[in-house]
Amino acid sequence: MSAPAFDARPLTDSIDRRAMRAHLQQMRAQGRGGSVWGASTVQGVIVLIVFGVFALGVVGVFISTAVGIASAMVSTGVSSGALVLLPLVFVLGIAAVIVFVIVRVLRGRGEREYRLDRFASTNAMSYVSALAAPALPGIIFGVGSSRHASDLVRGMRPRFVEFANYGYTTGSGKNRTTHRWGYVAVRLDTPLPHILLDATGNNGLFGSNLPTSFDRDQRLRLEGDFDRYFSLFCPRGYERDALYLFTPDIMARFIDHAAELDVEIVDDWLFLYAKRDLSTLDPATWAWLFSVVRALLGKLDQWSRWRDDRLTPATAAPVTAGPTPEGPDAAVTASGPSFPLPAAQLRPPPGVAREGRRLTRSVSWLSIAAVVVVVAFWVFTIVL
């Protein structure tokens, strides 16, 4: 991803519509393009249908009123031809608006896919239109239903990086809510303890905007200005490991480049989250994201040296023996090394002990308060 210079022209260049249609057909044939009836498109069409039904209901009332007036005018001998045609014109106008908007939505989705695919290929990356329920371990990926990622832009070098938008729904019926996120996923060299950096700059009125809360006694306060920008959570007993990973120079990188984003380290992944789409057609957003990733990639290599002292070589998977050598020295060779093993072989294997793999979650007091209010209101209405 770092080899070519950043080129955002495909996001804004004029488009040859015929070439775009041919390109989209090729993407569909390769399985990289999503259906024009994607999740966001379907939601938009549903809104239009609801609006159309409401408008037709209003038109029905208007028609009945107009017919009544026309009948009265006919009985008095007054011409009512124009008044009778007016409801029909109104219905046709509403239908035309709905069809126009649906066509624009579908065409806009195709143009978005075309631009992002060309942008990705120009910058030595790849593009996938949509992915249902991505199998990622971050905290936003295990919440709700109808989980889907869209507009996935992926780079493979110097390490795997994925930029995408993500959505899921919670609740049901009238309480159904759609949640939208943007994320950047970076593959690490080795599994690390579960660490969360909750950015203070994007918190809401009731605190963190993240969908999950964690026990406050896992909060680790760091020196300097870092606590002004992030609240760092790490598993109990892993405070020294967090300090090893977040050296002053790495903390400075996060403050300077990623202070607007929530950060999560889990397993062998680093996630950056925003409560908005990140994979967009905005060149400024992409320039910022590329600068953030480049700044962090330069410091992630030192994390590959971390090992969990709670693990021992005995816990590592056994090494499968190779073929037994033959020849005059076979007995000596097969019996094992006759010299001391280097100390490096006694290092813990890559991995994280069970107690460090996940933060301990807590119950949201805001959710409890909301449930109490709803139950109290329900009881109050029954009593009355």
Short mmCIF file of C-alpha atoms in Angstrom, two decimals:
data_model
loop_
_atom_site.label_atom_id
_atom_site.label_comp_id
_atom_site.label_asym_id
_atom_site.label_seq_id
_atom_site.Cartn_x
_atom_site.Cartn_y
_atom_site.Cartn_z
CA MET A 1 0.00 0.00 0.00
CA SER A 2 2.92 2.37 0.67
CA ALA A 3 4.70 1.80 -2.67
CA PRO A 4 2.63 3.99 -5.01
CA ALA A 5 1.91 7.65 -4.39
CA PHE A 6 -1.56 8.44 -3.11
CA ASP A 7 -3.84 9.13 -6.08
CA ALA A 8 -7.42 10.23 -5.42
CA ARG A 9 -8.33 11.25 -8.97
CA PRO A 10 -10.65 8.25 -9.61
CA LEU A 11 -12.89 9.59 -6.83
CA THR A 12 -13.59 12.86 -8.63
CA ASP A 13 -12.76 12.40 -12.34
CA SER A 14 -15.55 12.61 -14.90
CA ILE A 15 -17.08 9.25 -15.82
CA ASP A 16 -17.78 7.57 -19.14
CA ARG A 17 -21.18 5.98 -18.42
CA ARG A 18 -20.74 3.25 -21.03
CA ALA A 19 -17.33 2.28 -19.63
CA MET A 20 -18.78 2.34 -16.12
CA ARG A 21 -21.59 -0.07 -17.03
CA ALA A 22 -19.13 -2.48 -18.66
CA HIS A 23 -16.82 -2.27 -15.65
CA LEU A 24 -19.66 -2.96 -13.21
CA GLN A 25 -20.75 -5.99 -15.22
CA GLN A 26 -17.20 -7.32 -15.05
CA MET A 27 -17.13 -6.75 -11.27
CA ARG A 28 -20.40 -8.67 -10.85
CA ALA A 29 -19.02 -11.54 -12.95
CA GLN A 30 -15.92 -11.67 -10.74
CA GLY A 31 -18.02 -11.66 -7.56
CA ARG A 32 -16.55 -8.35 -6.37
CA GLY A 33 -19.57 -6.19 -7.02
CA GLY A 34 -22.61 -6.24 -4.81
CA SER A 35 -26.18 -6.32 -5.98
CA VAL A 36 -27.65 -2.93 -6.75
CA TRP A 37 -30.20 -3.91 -4.11
CA GLY A 38 -27.73 -3.59 -1.26
CA ALA A 39 -28.73 -2.99 2.35
CA SER A 40 -28.55 0.80 2.16
CA THR A 41 -30.35 0.84 -1.18
CA VAL A 42 -33.16 -1.35 0.12
CA GLN A 43 -33.57 0.92 3.14
CA GLY A 44 -33.82 3.93 0.87
CA VAL A 45 -36.41 2.27 -1.34
CA ILE A 46 -38.44 1.23 1.72
CA VAL A 47 -38.50 4.84 2.88
CA LEU A 48 -39.71 5.89 -0.56
CA ILE A 49 -42.45 3.25 -0.54
CA VAL A 50 -43.63 4.36 2.90
CA PHE A 51 -43.64 7.95 1.69
CA GLY A 52 -45.56 6.90 -1.42
CA VAL A 53 -48.20 5.05 0.59
CA PHE A 54 -48.63 8.07 2.86
CA ALA A 55 -48.85 10.39 -0.12
CA LEU A 56 -51.43 8.19 -1.82
CA GLY A 57 -53.48 8.21 1.37
CA VAL A 58 -53.45 11.99 1.32
CA VAL A 59 -54.35 11.89 -2.36
CA GLY A 60 -57.30 9.60 -1.58
CA VAL A 61 -58.70 12.14 0.85
CA PHE A 62 -58.05 14.87 -1.68
CA ILE A 63 -59.82 12.91 -4.45
CA SER A 64 -62.89 12.23 -2.33
CA THR A 65 -63.06 15.91 -1.44
CA ALA A 66 -62.60 16.94 -5.07
CA VAL A 67 -65.30 14.52 -6.24
CA GLY A 68 -67.70 15.93 -3.67
CA ILE A 69 -66.98 19.46 -4.80
CA ALA A 70 -67.26 18.44 -8.46
CA SER A 71 -70.63 16.81 -7.82
CA ALA A 72 -71.87 19.94 -6.14
CA MET A 73 -70.63 22.05 -9.05
CA VAL A 74 -72.31 19.74 -11.58
CA SER A 75 -75.60 20.00 -9.71
CA THR A 76 -75.37 23.78 -9.94
CA GLY A 77 -74.37 23.72 -13.62
CA VAL A 78 -70.75 24.87 -13.12
CA SER A 79 -67.98 23.18 -15.22
CA SER A 80 -65.71 20.92 -13.14
CA GLY A 81 -63.46 19.26 -15.78
CA ALA A 82 -60.19 20.78 -14.54
CA LEU A 83 -60.98 19.97 -10.92
CA VAL A 84 -61.60 16.30 -11.76
CA LEU A 85 -58.24 16.03 -13.59
CA LEU A 86 -56.27 17.68 -10.78
CA PRO A 87 -56.10 14.56 -8.50
CA LEU A 88 -54.92 12.42 -11.44
CA VAL A 89 -52.14 14.90 -12.20
CA PHE A 90 -51.18 14.86 -8.53
CA VAL A 91 -50.96 11.03 -8.44
CA LEU A 92 -48.88 10.91 -11.61
CA GLY A 93 -46.55 13.55 -10.20
CA ILE A 94 -45.94 11.54 -7.02
CA ALA A 95 -45.29 8.37 -9.03
CA ALA A 96 -42.83 10.21 -11.27
CA VAL A 97 -40.91 11.57 -8.27
CA ILE A 98 -40.66 8.10 -6.68
CA VAL A 99 -39.42 6.50 -9.91
CA PHE A 100 -36.89 9.31 -10.44
CA VAL A 101 -35.47 8.99 -6.93
CA ILE A 102 -35.20 5.17 -7.14
CA VAL A 103 -33.31 5.45 -10.44
CA ARG A 104 -30.98 8.04 -8.93
CA VAL A 105 -30.31 5.84 -5.89
CA LEU A 106 -29.49 2.79 -8.01
CA ARG A 107 -27.31 4.78 -10.39
CA GLY A 108 -25.52 6.46 -7.49
CA ARG A 109 -24.67 3.09 -5.94
CA GLY A 110 -23.18 1.86 -9.21
CA GLU A 111 -21.12 5.02 -9.61
CA ARG A 112 -19.84 4.67 -6.04
CA GLU A 113 -18.70 1.08 -6.67
CA TYR A 114 -17.04 2.08 -9.94
CA ARG A 115 -15.13 4.98 -8.41
CA LEU A 116 -13.98 3.06 -5.33
CA ASP A 117 -12.85 0.08 -7.42
CA ARG A 118 -10.78 2.31 -9.70
CA PHE A 119 -9.42 4.20 -6.68
CA ALA A 120 -8.38 0.93 -5.04
CA SER A 121 -6.66 -0.46 -8.13
CA THR A 122 -4.89 2.84 -8.79
CA ASN A 123 -3.43 2.69 -5.27
CA ALA A 124 -2.37 -1.01 -5.48
CA MET A 125 -5.35 -2.18 -3.44
CA SER A 126 -8.52 -4.18 -4.10
CA TYR A 127 -12.23 -3.49 -3.66
CA VAL A 128 -15.18 -5.61 -2.58
CA SER A 129 -18.64 -4.06 -2.64
CA ALA A 130 -20.24 -5.93 0.27
CA LEU A 131 -19.60 -8.69 2.79
CA ALA A 132 -22.20 -10.24 5.09
CA ALA A 133 -21.24 -10.69 8.76
CA PRO A 134 -17.45 -10.24 8.53
CA ALA A 135 -15.65 -12.71 10.82
CA LEU A 136 -13.65 -10.14 12.78
CA PRO A 137 -13.11 -10.15 16.57
CA GLY A 138 -13.66 -6.44 17.27
CA ILE A 139 -16.33 -5.25 19.69
CA ILE A 140 -18.60 -3.77 17.01
CA PHE A 141 -18.76 -7.02 15.02
CA GLY A 142 -20.61 -9.14 17.58
CA VAL A 143 -23.54 -6.83 18.25
CA GLY A 144 -27.06 -6.87 16.83
CA SER A 145 -28.35 -8.56 13.69
CA SER A 146 -28.25 -7.96 9.93
CA ARG A 147 -24.51 -7.37 10.18
CA HIS A 148 -22.85 -6.33 6.97
CA ALA A 149 -19.75 -4.54 5.74
CA SER A 150 -19.74 -2.44 2.59
CA ASP A 151 -17.24 -0.71 0.33
CA LEU A 152 -14.26 -2.76 1.53
CA VAL A 153 -10.93 -1.42 0.26
CA ARG A 154 -8.03 -3.75 1.04
CA GLY A 155 -4.26 -3.45 0.87
CA MET A 156 -1.86 -6.38 1.27
CA ARG A 157 1.55 -4.69 1.65
CA PRO A 158 3.42 -4.05 3.85
CA ARG A 159 0.68 -5.80 5.87
CA PHE A 160 -3.03 -6.49 5.43
CA VAL A 161 -5.18 -3.37 5.91
CA GLU A 162 -8.93 -3.10 5.33
CA PHE A 163 -10.98 0.11 5.15
CA ALA A 164 -14.74 -0.41 5.21
CA ASN A 165 -18.14 0.69 6.45
CA TYR A 166 -20.18 -1.49 8.77
CA GLY A 167 -23.78 -1.65 9.89
CA TYR A 168 -26.02 -3.69 12.15
CA THR A 169 -29.48 -3.38 13.68
CA THR A 170 -30.70 -3.65 17.25
CA GLY A 171 -34.19 -3.90 18.69
CA SER A 172 -37.34 -4.85 16.83
CA GLY A 173 -40.53 -3.29 15.57
CA LYS A 174 -40.83 0.40 16.34
CA ASN A 175 -37.67 0.22 18.46
CA ARG A 176 -35.55 -1.12 15.61
CA THR A 177 -32.39 0.96 15.19
CA THR A 178 -29.71 0.83 12.51
CA HIS A 179 -26.15 1.59 13.62
CA ARG A 180 -23.48 2.75 11.18
CA TRP A 181 -19.72 2.56 11.68
CA GLY A 182 -16.56 2.99 9.68
CA TYR A 183 -13.52 0.92 10.53
CA VAL A 184 -9.91 0.24 9.61
CA ALA A 185 -8.58 -3.26 10.32
CA VAL A 186 -4.82 -3.88 10.42
CA ARG A 187 -3.38 -7.39 10.73
CA LEU A 188 -0.60 -7.70 13.30
CA ASP A 189 2.35 -10.09 13.38
CA THR A 190 1.46 -11.70 16.70
CA PRO A 191 -1.55 -11.93 19.05
CA LEU A 192 -1.58 -9.22 21.72
CA PRO A 193 -3.59 -8.63 24.91
CA HIS A 194 -7.04 -7.13 24.51
CA ILE A 195 -6.52 -3.36 24.81
CA LEU A 196 -9.05 -0.62 24.14
CA LEU A 197 -8.36 3.08 23.60
CA ASP A 198 -11.67 4.90 24.02
CA ALA A 199 -11.22 8.31 22.41
CA THR A 200 -12.58 11.07 24.63
CA GLY A 201 -13.11 13.45 21.72
CA ASN A 202 -16.00 11.46 20.23
CA ASN A 203 -17.86 10.65 23.46
CA GLY A 204 -21.51 11.59 23.71
CA LEU A 205 -23.60 13.14 26.47
CA PHE A 206 -23.68 9.85 28.38
CA GLY A 207 -20.03 8.90 27.86
CA SER A 208 -18.50 6.45 25.42
CA ASN A 209 -20.09 5.94 22.01
CA LEU A 210 -18.88 2.32 21.86
CA PRO A 211 -21.55 -0.42 21.92
CA THR A 212 -19.92 -2.24 24.85
CA SER A 213 -18.75 -1.03 28.25
CA PHE A 214 -15.99 -2.54 30.38
CA ASP A 215 -15.22 -2.75 34.09
CA ARG A 216 -13.72 0.52 35.25
CA ASP A 217 -11.05 -1.22 37.33
CA GLN A 218 -9.41 -2.24 34.04
CA ARG A 219 -8.70 1.42 33.27
CA LEU A 220 -4.98 2.19 33.15
CA ARG A 221 -3.94 5.80 33.61
CA LEU A 222 -0.82 6.86 31.75
CA GLU A 223 1.52 9.75 32.20
CA GLY A 224 1.52 12.90 30.13
CA ASP A 225 -1.35 14.08 27.94
CA PHE A 226 -2.43 10.64 26.77
CA ASP A 227 -5.35 10.45 29.24
CA ARG A 228 -6.74 13.69 27.81
CA TYR A 229 -7.28 11.97 24.47
CA PHE A 230 -7.85 8.30 25.31
CA SER A 231 -9.11 6.12 28.13
CA LEU A 232 -6.96 2.97 28.01
CA PHE A 233 -8.43 -0.34 29.19
CA CYS A 234 -6.38 -3.52 29.56
CA PRO A 235 -7.04 -6.86 31.33
CA ARG A 236 -6.16 -6.97 35.01
CA GLY A 237 -2.56 -8.06 35.44
CA TYR A 238 -1.51 -6.80 32.00
CA GLU A 239 -0.67 -3.23 33.00
CA ARG A 240 3.08 -3.74 32.46
CA ASP A 241 2.41 -5.29 29.07
CA ALA A 242 0.31 -2.29 28.05
CA LEU A 243 3.15 0.03 29.10
CA TYR A 244 5.56 -2.07 27.03
CA LEU A 245 3.34 -1.77 23.97
CA PHE A 246 2.43 1.89 24.42
CA THR A 247 5.79 3.55 24.71
CA PRO A 248 5.88 7.36 24.66
CA ASP A 249 6.64 7.48 20.93
CA ILE A 250 3.70 5.21 20.08
CA MET A 251 1.38 7.21 22.35
CA ALA A 252 2.47 10.34 20.51
CA ARG A 253 1.58 8.74 17.16
CA PHE A 254 -1.93 7.92 18.35
CA ILE A 255 -2.44 11.41 19.78
CA ASP A 256 -1.17 13.16 16.65
CA HIS A 257 -2.92 11.01 14.05
CA ALA A 258 -5.79 8.99 15.56
CA ALA A 259 -7.24 11.10 18.38
CA GLU A 260 -10.65 11.17 16.63
CA LEU A 261 -10.84 7.37 16.45
CA ASP A 262 -11.51 4.62 18.97
CA VAL A 263 -8.78 1.98 18.89
CA GLU A 264 -8.98 -1.70 19.77
CA ILE A 265 -6.27 -4.35 19.86
CA VAL A 266 -7.65 -7.87 20.01
CA ASP A 267 -5.99 -11.14 19.00
CA ASP A 268 -3.71 -10.27 16.07
CA TRP A 269 -5.78 -7.30 14.89
CA LEU A 270 -5.69 -3.54 15.37
CA PHE A 271 -9.01 -1.77 14.73
CA LEU A 272 -9.76 1.92 14.30
CA TYR A 273 -13.45 2.88 14.66
CA ALA A 274 -15.48 5.94 13.73
CA LYS A 275 -19.24 6.47 14.14
CA ARG A 276 -19.55 7.37 10.47
CA ASP A 277 -18.62 5.99 7.08
CA LEU A 278 -14.88 5.93 6.41
CA SER A 279 -14.88 4.34 2.95
CA THR A 280 -16.30 7.29 1.02
CA LEU A 281 -15.82 9.28 -2.16
CA ASP A 282 -14.17 12.13 -0.25
CA PRO A 283 -10.47 12.50 -1.17
CA ALA A 284 -9.72 14.38 2.06
CA THR A 285 -11.03 11.48 4.17
CA TRP A 286 -8.84 9.00 2.30
CA ALA A 287 -5.77 11.23 2.56
CA TRP A 288 -6.32 11.42 6.33
CA LEU A 289 -6.86 7.65 6.68
CA PHE A 290 -3.74 6.84 4.66
CA SER A 291 -1.71 9.23 6.81
CA VAL A 292 -3.03 7.58 9.99
CA VAL A 293 -2.21 4.07 8.80
CA ARG A 294 1.24 5.03 7.55
CA ALA A 295 2.05 6.71 10.85
CA LEU A 296 1.01 3.62 12.83
CA LEU A 297 2.58 1.01 10.53
CA GLY A 298 5.98 2.50 11.19
CA LYS A 299 5.64 1.60 14.88
CA LEU A 300 3.82 -1.73 14.78
CA ASP A 301 6.89 -3.81 13.97
CA GLN A 302 8.20 -3.45 17.51
CA TRP A 303 4.99 -5.04 18.85
CA SER A 304 5.91 -8.32 17.12
CA ARG A 305 8.64 -8.86 19.74
CA TRP A 306 6.14 -8.93 22.63
CA ARG A 307 5.63 -12.25 24.39
CA ASP A 308 3.31 -13.20 27.24
CA ASP A 309 5.43 -14.38 30.19
CA ARG A 310 2.40 -16.29 31.49
CA LEU A 311 2.88 -18.76 28.66
CA THR A 312 5.70 -21.31 28.63
CA PRO A 313 7.25 -23.25 25.74
CA ALA A 314 5.48 -26.34 27.09
CA THR A 315 2.12 -24.77 26.21
CA ALA A 316 3.10 -24.37 22.58
CA ALA A 317 1.88 -26.81 19.97
CA PRO A 318 4.27 -29.76 19.57
CA VAL A 319 6.58 -29.63 16.59
CA THR A 320 6.12 -32.49 14.14
CA ALA A 321 9.33 -34.43 13.65
CA GLY A 322 10.81 -34.55 10.19
CA PRO A 323 12.07 -37.67 8.40
CA THR A 324 14.79 -39.65 10.21
CA PRO A 325 18.18 -39.10 8.56
CA GLU A 326 20.12 -42.00 7.11
CA GLY A 327 23.86 -42.68 6.90
CA PRO A 328 26.78 -43.21 9.23
CA ASP A 329 25.93 -40.25 11.46
CA ALA A 330 22.23 -41.09 11.71
CA ALA A 331 22.36 -42.37 15.30
CA VAL A 332 24.09 -39.23 16.56
CA THR A 333 21.83 -36.88 14.64
CA ALA A 334 18.62 -38.63 15.61
CA SER A 335 19.48 -38.67 19.29
CA GLY A 336 19.17 -34.90 19.51
CA PRO A 337 21.60 -31.98 19.78
CA SER A 338 24.78 -32.51 21.79
CA PHE A 339 25.16 -28.78 22.58
CA PRO A 340 23.19 -26.48 24.90
CA LEU A 341 20.02 -24.94 23.47
CA PRO A 342 20.21 -21.16 23.03
CA ALA A 343 18.27 -19.10 25.55
CA ALA A 344 16.10 -17.66 22.76
CA GLN A 345 14.39 -21.02 22.41
CA LEU A 346 13.18 -20.73 26.00
CA ARG A 347 11.12 -17.60 25.24
CA PRO A 348 7.35 -17.96 25.59
CA PRO A 349 5.63 -18.83 22.31
CA PRO A 350 3.56 -16.24 20.46
CA GLY A 351 0.11 -15.91 21.97
CA VAL A 352 -1.81 -14.54 24.94
CA ALA A 353 -2.80 -16.35 28.12
CA ARG A 354 -6.52 -16.86 28.60
CA GLU A 355 -6.88 -14.07 31.16
CA GLY A 356 -5.47 -11.50 28.76
CA ARG A 357 -7.44 -12.36 25.63
CA ARG A 358 -10.57 -10.39 26.45
CA LEU A 359 -11.49 -7.46 28.64
CA THR A 360 -14.17 -8.04 31.27
CA ARG A 361 -17.42 -6.41 30.22
CA SER A 362 -19.70 -4.48 32.53
CA VAL A 363 -23.41 -3.78 32.57
CA SER A 364 -24.41 -0.38 31.22
CA TRP A 365 -26.17 1.60 33.96
CA LEU A 366 -27.82 3.70 31.26
CA SER A 367 -29.43 0.57 29.79
CA ILE A 368 -30.63 -0.51 33.23
CA ALA A 369 -32.11 2.92 33.86
CA ALA A 370 -33.91 2.84 30.49
CA VAL A 371 -35.42 -0.58 31.28
CA VAL A 372 -36.54 0.62 34.71
CA VAL A 373 -38.22 3.68 33.19
CA VAL A 374 -40.04 1.58 30.58
CA VAL A 375 -41.24 -0.96 33.18
CA ALA A 376 -42.33 1.80 35.56
CA PHE A 377 -44.29 3.51 32.78
CA TRP A 378 -45.94 0.20 31.82
CA VAL A 379 -46.94 -0.51 35.43
CA PHE A 380 -48.20 3.05 35.85
CA THR A 381 -50.44 2.77 32.78
CA ILE A 382 -51.87 -0.57 33.99
CA VAL A 383 -52.63 0.78 37.46
CA LEU A 384 -54.41 3.79 36.02
#
